[in-house]
Short mmCIF file of C-alpha atoms in Angstrom, two decimals:
data_model
loop_
_atom_site.label_atom_id
_atom_site.label_comp_id
_atom_site.label_asym_id
_atom_site.label_seq_id
_atom_site.Cartn_x
_atom_site.Cartn_y
_atom_site.Cartn_z
CA MET A 167 -26.15 65.58 33.00
CA VAL A 168 -23.91 64.06 35.71
CA LEU A 169 -23.33 60.33 35.22
CA SER A 170 -20.77 59.33 37.84
CA ASP A 171 -23.46 58.18 40.28
CA SER A 172 -25.51 56.13 37.84
CA ARG A 173 -26.67 52.71 39.02
CA THR A 174 -28.06 49.66 37.36
CA GLY A 175 -31.59 48.57 38.08
CA GLY A 176 -32.85 45.32 39.51
CA GLY A 177 -31.49 43.45 42.52
CA ALA A 178 -28.70 45.01 44.55
CA PRO A 179 -27.64 48.28 42.94
CA ARG A 180 -24.17 48.32 41.37
CA ARG A 181 -22.35 51.60 40.96
CA ILE A 182 -21.32 51.94 37.35
CA SER A 183 -18.54 54.06 35.92
CA ALA A 184 -19.06 57.31 34.08
CA MET A 185 -17.76 55.61 30.96
CA GLU A 186 -20.34 52.83 31.23
CA ALA A 187 -23.11 55.37 31.77
CA VAL A 188 -22.09 57.38 28.69
CA LEU A 189 -21.82 54.21 26.63
CA THR A 190 -25.22 52.96 27.80
CA HIS A 191 -26.86 56.28 26.95
CA LEU A 192 -25.36 56.41 23.46
CA ARG A 193 -26.02 52.74 22.78
CA ASP A 194 -29.65 53.09 23.82
CA ALA A 195 -30.03 56.14 21.58
CA ILE A 196 -28.66 54.20 18.62
CA GLU A 197 -30.74 51.07 19.26
CA ARG A 198 -33.93 53.12 19.75
CA GLY A 199 -33.31 54.95 16.48
CA GLU A 200 -32.72 58.35 18.02
CA LEU A 201 -29.30 58.25 16.36
CA VAL A 202 -29.65 56.69 12.91
CA VAL A 203 -27.17 54.86 10.71
CA GLY A 204 -24.94 57.36 8.93
CA GLU A 205 -25.51 60.11 11.49
CA LYS A 206 -22.46 61.83 12.91
CA LEU A 207 -22.07 61.83 16.69
CA PRO A 208 -21.21 65.05 18.52
CA THR A 209 -17.51 65.68 19.09
CA GLU A 210 -15.70 64.36 22.16
CA ALA A 211 -15.68 67.88 23.60
CA GLU A 212 -19.42 68.29 23.03
CA LEU A 213 -20.24 64.91 24.55
CA GLY A 214 -17.98 65.61 27.50
CA LYS A 215 -19.76 68.89 28.16
CA HIS A 216 -23.21 67.32 27.78
CA PHE A 217 -22.50 64.44 30.16
CA GLU A 218 -20.20 66.48 32.43
CA VAL A 219 -17.34 64.01 32.10
CA SER A 220 -13.78 64.23 30.82
CA ARG A 221 -12.85 63.68 27.19
CA SER A 222 -10.93 60.55 28.21
CA VAL A 223 -14.18 59.05 29.54
CA VAL A 224 -15.95 59.92 26.29
CA ARG A 225 -13.08 58.46 24.27
CA GLU A 226 -13.33 55.14 26.15
CA ALA A 227 -17.08 55.01 25.54
CA LEU A 228 -16.61 55.69 21.83
CA ARG A 229 -14.01 52.94 21.59
CA ALA A 230 -16.45 50.51 23.20
CA LEU A 231 -19.20 51.55 20.77
CA GLN A 232 -16.82 50.87 17.90
CA ALA A 233 -15.81 47.48 19.32
CA LEU A 234 -19.51 46.59 19.46
CA GLY A 235 -19.85 47.52 15.78
CA LEU A 236 -22.28 50.36 16.48
CA THR A 237 -20.05 53.16 15.21
CA VAL A 238 -17.14 53.76 12.89
CA SER A 239 -14.43 56.37 13.27
CA ARG A 240 -13.37 58.28 10.15
CA ALA A 241 -10.01 60.01 10.38
CA GLY A 242 -10.40 63.76 10.47
CA LYS A 243 -14.19 63.55 10.13
CA GLY A 244 -15.47 62.13 13.41
CA THR A 245 -17.54 59.18 14.59
CA TYR A 246 -20.60 57.94 12.69
CA VAL A 247 -23.35 55.46 13.53
CA ALA A 248 -22.62 52.27 11.59
CA ALA A 249 -25.39 49.91 12.71
CA SER A 250 -28.64 49.95 14.66
CA GLY A 251 -27.64 47.01 16.83
CA ALA A 252 -24.47 45.59 18.36
CA ASP A 253 -22.35 43.26 16.25
CA GLN A 254 -22.59 39.74 17.66
CA ASN A 255 -18.93 39.28 16.72
CA PRO A 256 -17.25 42.48 18.00
CA ILE A 257 -13.76 43.46 16.90
CA PHE A 258 -10.82 43.89 19.26
CA GLY A 259 -8.00 45.46 17.31
CA ALA A 260 -6.85 43.03 14.61
CA TYR A 261 -9.08 40.15 15.68
CA SER A 262 -12.76 39.47 16.27
CA ALA A 263 -14.32 37.95 19.36
CA ARG A 264 -14.89 34.72 17.41
CA ASP A 265 -11.22 34.64 16.38
CA LEU A 266 -10.17 34.90 20.00
CA ILE A 267 -12.72 32.39 21.26
CA GLU A 268 -11.73 29.71 18.75
CA VAL A 269 -8.00 30.15 19.28
CA ARG A 270 -8.22 30.31 23.06
CA ARG A 271 -10.32 27.15 23.27
CA HIS A 272 -7.78 25.19 21.25
CA VAL A 273 -4.65 26.75 22.71
CA GLU A 274 -5.11 27.96 26.27
CA ILE A 275 -6.98 24.93 27.60
CA PRO A 276 -4.25 22.40 26.68
CA VAL A 277 -1.62 25.00 27.61
CA ALA A 278 -2.96 25.01 31.16
CA GLY A 279 -2.54 21.24 31.34
CA TYR A 280 1.02 21.38 30.05
CA ALA A 281 1.82 24.21 32.47
CA ALA A 282 0.69 22.05 35.40
CA THR A 283 3.06 19.23 34.45
CA ARG A 284 6.02 21.24 33.14
CA ARG A 285 6.11 24.41 35.26
CA THR A 286 9.39 25.36 36.88
CA GLN A 287 9.79 27.01 40.26
CA ASP A 288 10.35 30.32 38.46
CA ASP A 289 7.01 29.85 36.68
CA VAL A 290 5.27 29.09 39.96
CA ASP A 291 6.82 32.13 41.63
CA LEU A 292 5.82 34.42 38.73
CA LEU A 293 2.21 33.20 38.49
CA THR A 294 1.77 33.41 42.26
CA HIS A 295 3.19 36.94 42.23
CA LEU A 296 0.95 38.03 39.34
CA ILE A 297 -2.29 36.74 40.81
CA GLY A 298 -1.44 38.39 44.12
CA LYS A 299 -0.88 41.73 42.37
CA MET A 300 -4.06 41.38 40.34
CA GLU A 301 -6.14 40.77 43.45
CA GLN A 302 -4.78 43.96 45.02
CA GLU A 303 -4.56 46.22 41.95
CA PRO A 304 -7.00 49.16 42.15
CA ASP A 305 -6.31 50.64 38.71
CA PRO A 306 -8.38 49.06 35.89
CA THR A 307 -5.79 49.75 33.20
CA ALA A 308 -2.96 48.28 35.26
CA TRP A 309 -5.14 45.24 36.03
CA VAL A 310 -5.72 44.60 32.32
CA ALA A 311 -1.97 44.73 31.70
CA LEU A 312 -1.43 42.21 34.49
CA ASP A 313 -4.21 40.01 33.10
CA THR A 314 -2.50 39.88 29.71
CA LEU A 315 0.87 39.13 31.30
CA PHE A 316 -0.77 36.39 33.36
CA HIS A 317 -2.00 34.54 30.29
CA ILE A 318 1.36 34.96 28.59
CA SER A 319 3.06 33.56 31.69
CA VAL A 320 0.79 30.50 31.73
CA ALA A 321 1.77 29.87 28.11
CA GLN A 322 5.42 30.28 29.04
CA ALA A 323 4.99 27.74 31.82
CA SER A 324 3.82 25.20 29.22
CA GLY A 325 7.42 24.92 28.03
CA ASN A 326 6.34 25.21 24.40
CA PRO A 327 7.56 28.41 22.67
CA VAL A 328 4.95 28.04 19.91
CA PHE A 329 2.12 28.40 22.42
CA LEU A 330 3.87 31.43 23.88
CA LYS A 331 4.17 33.03 20.43
CA ILE A 332 0.45 32.56 19.77
CA ILE A 333 -0.61 34.25 23.01
CA GLU A 334 1.88 37.07 22.48
CA GLU A 335 0.44 37.60 18.98
CA ILE A 336 -3.08 38.16 20.34
CA ARG A 337 -2.07 40.05 23.49
CA ASP A 338 -3.39 43.42 22.27
CA ALA A 339 -6.75 41.93 21.32
CA LEU A 340 -6.93 40.13 24.67
CA ALA A 341 -6.29 43.42 26.47
CA ARG A 342 -9.01 45.22 24.48
CA GLN A 343 -11.49 42.42 25.15
CA SER A 344 -10.58 42.33 28.84
CA THR A 345 -11.14 46.07 29.11
CA LEU A 346 -14.61 45.80 27.59
CA LEU A 347 -15.55 42.84 29.79
CA ASN A 348 -14.48 44.67 32.92
CA GLN A 349 -16.17 47.94 31.95
CA LEU A 350 -19.50 46.44 30.94
CA GLY A 351 -19.52 42.98 32.48
CA ASP A 352 -18.09 43.68 35.95
CA ARG A 353 -15.67 40.77 35.46
CA ARG A 354 -12.66 41.70 37.59
CA ARG A 355 -13.49 39.99 40.87
CA GLN A 356 -14.73 36.82 39.19
CA SER A 357 -11.67 36.75 36.93
CA ASP A 358 -9.41 36.97 39.97
CA LEU A 359 -11.17 33.96 41.50
CA GLU A 360 -10.85 31.99 38.26
CA HIS A 361 -7.20 32.93 37.87
CA ARG A 362 -6.51 31.94 41.48
CA ALA A 363 -8.06 28.51 40.89
CA LEU A 364 -5.89 28.06 37.79
CA VAL A 365 -2.71 29.03 39.65
CA GLU A 366 -3.50 26.62 42.46
CA ALA A 367 -4.00 23.81 39.94
CA ILE A 368 -0.72 24.60 38.17
CA VAL A 369 1.19 24.88 41.44
CA GLY A 370 -0.32 21.59 42.56
CA GLY A 371 0.75 19.89 39.34
CA SER A 372 -2.78 18.72 38.52
CA GLU A 373 -3.16 18.61 34.74
CA GLY A 374 -6.85 17.73 34.80
CA THR A 375 -7.74 20.42 37.33
CA ALA A 376 -5.75 23.05 35.42
CA VAL A 377 -7.53 22.16 32.18
CA GLN A 378 -10.90 22.39 33.91
CA ALA A 379 -10.00 25.73 35.50
CA MET A 380 -8.97 27.28 32.18
CA ALA A 381 -12.02 25.86 30.40
CA ALA A 382 -14.30 27.33 33.07
CA HIS A 383 -12.54 30.70 32.84
CA LEU A 384 -12.95 30.89 29.06
CA GLU A 385 -16.58 29.80 29.28
CA HIS A 386 -17.35 32.63 31.70
CA VAL A 387 -15.57 35.09 29.40
CA GLU A 388 -17.77 33.96 26.49
CA ILE A 389 -20.96 34.15 28.53
CA THR A 390 -20.17 37.65 29.75
CA LEU A 391 -19.31 38.82 26.25
CA ASN A 392 -22.54 37.39 24.91
CA THR A 393 -24.50 39.15 27.65
CA ILE A 394 -22.89 42.47 26.70
CA VAL A 395 -23.52 42.01 22.98
CA ARG A 396 -27.04 40.68 23.34
CA PRO A 397 -28.46 41.85 26.70
CA GLY A 398 -31.59 40.06 27.80
CA THR A 399 -30.95 36.95 25.68
CA ALA A 400 -29.99 33.44 26.76
CA GLN A 401 -26.39 33.37 27.94
CA HIS A 402 -24.85 31.14 25.30
CA PRO A 403 -21.33 31.73 23.97
CA PRO A 404 -21.28 33.74 20.72
CA LYS A 405 -20.84 31.71 17.54
#
């Protein structure tokens, strides 16, 4: 079963990655009851052979299934089905989606405003450089790393080391969430546009515009996450 050329249905077709195709197949099998709670999934090697993809692709798909709460990995034993439906509050490393949403609303939105009024020329140069690199970066993993550094740099531009510490603390969870959003929500191009708007507001010194730009960015992140967790439902942020 070759998955690299899979496409989504409806509207203009969008080429999806092999990882997304594997994940979609396994998720559908779990949600339809073909794979039941407690059942052990085939090994990475077996899945790779079945889908004709590399083990690294399978590993990414399994990580996404676990983030969605559909499976659990048991050291030395394998991966088992943990639920028949996606968790509406998926886990990204040490923190849940709700943890990140609540903290980011209360930290990153005011941080953007402070950054617009306190940024130094070094901050401006760094943010401009980062968004330029993100817009040109072809590698998804490298883009996620830049995305995380971008948000850390906005916090740094706020001039408040406490804000910076908070964003650094959640950087791994942010990276994991960003990876999932890009893999399943096709977020990269839209994120670049949102980041560009935020940089322009910070460079221009507009506190209100920067706050609005960050608020809009986080809202779109929440909507995309909710669409991934609960496909086909109203696009409200997860609670």
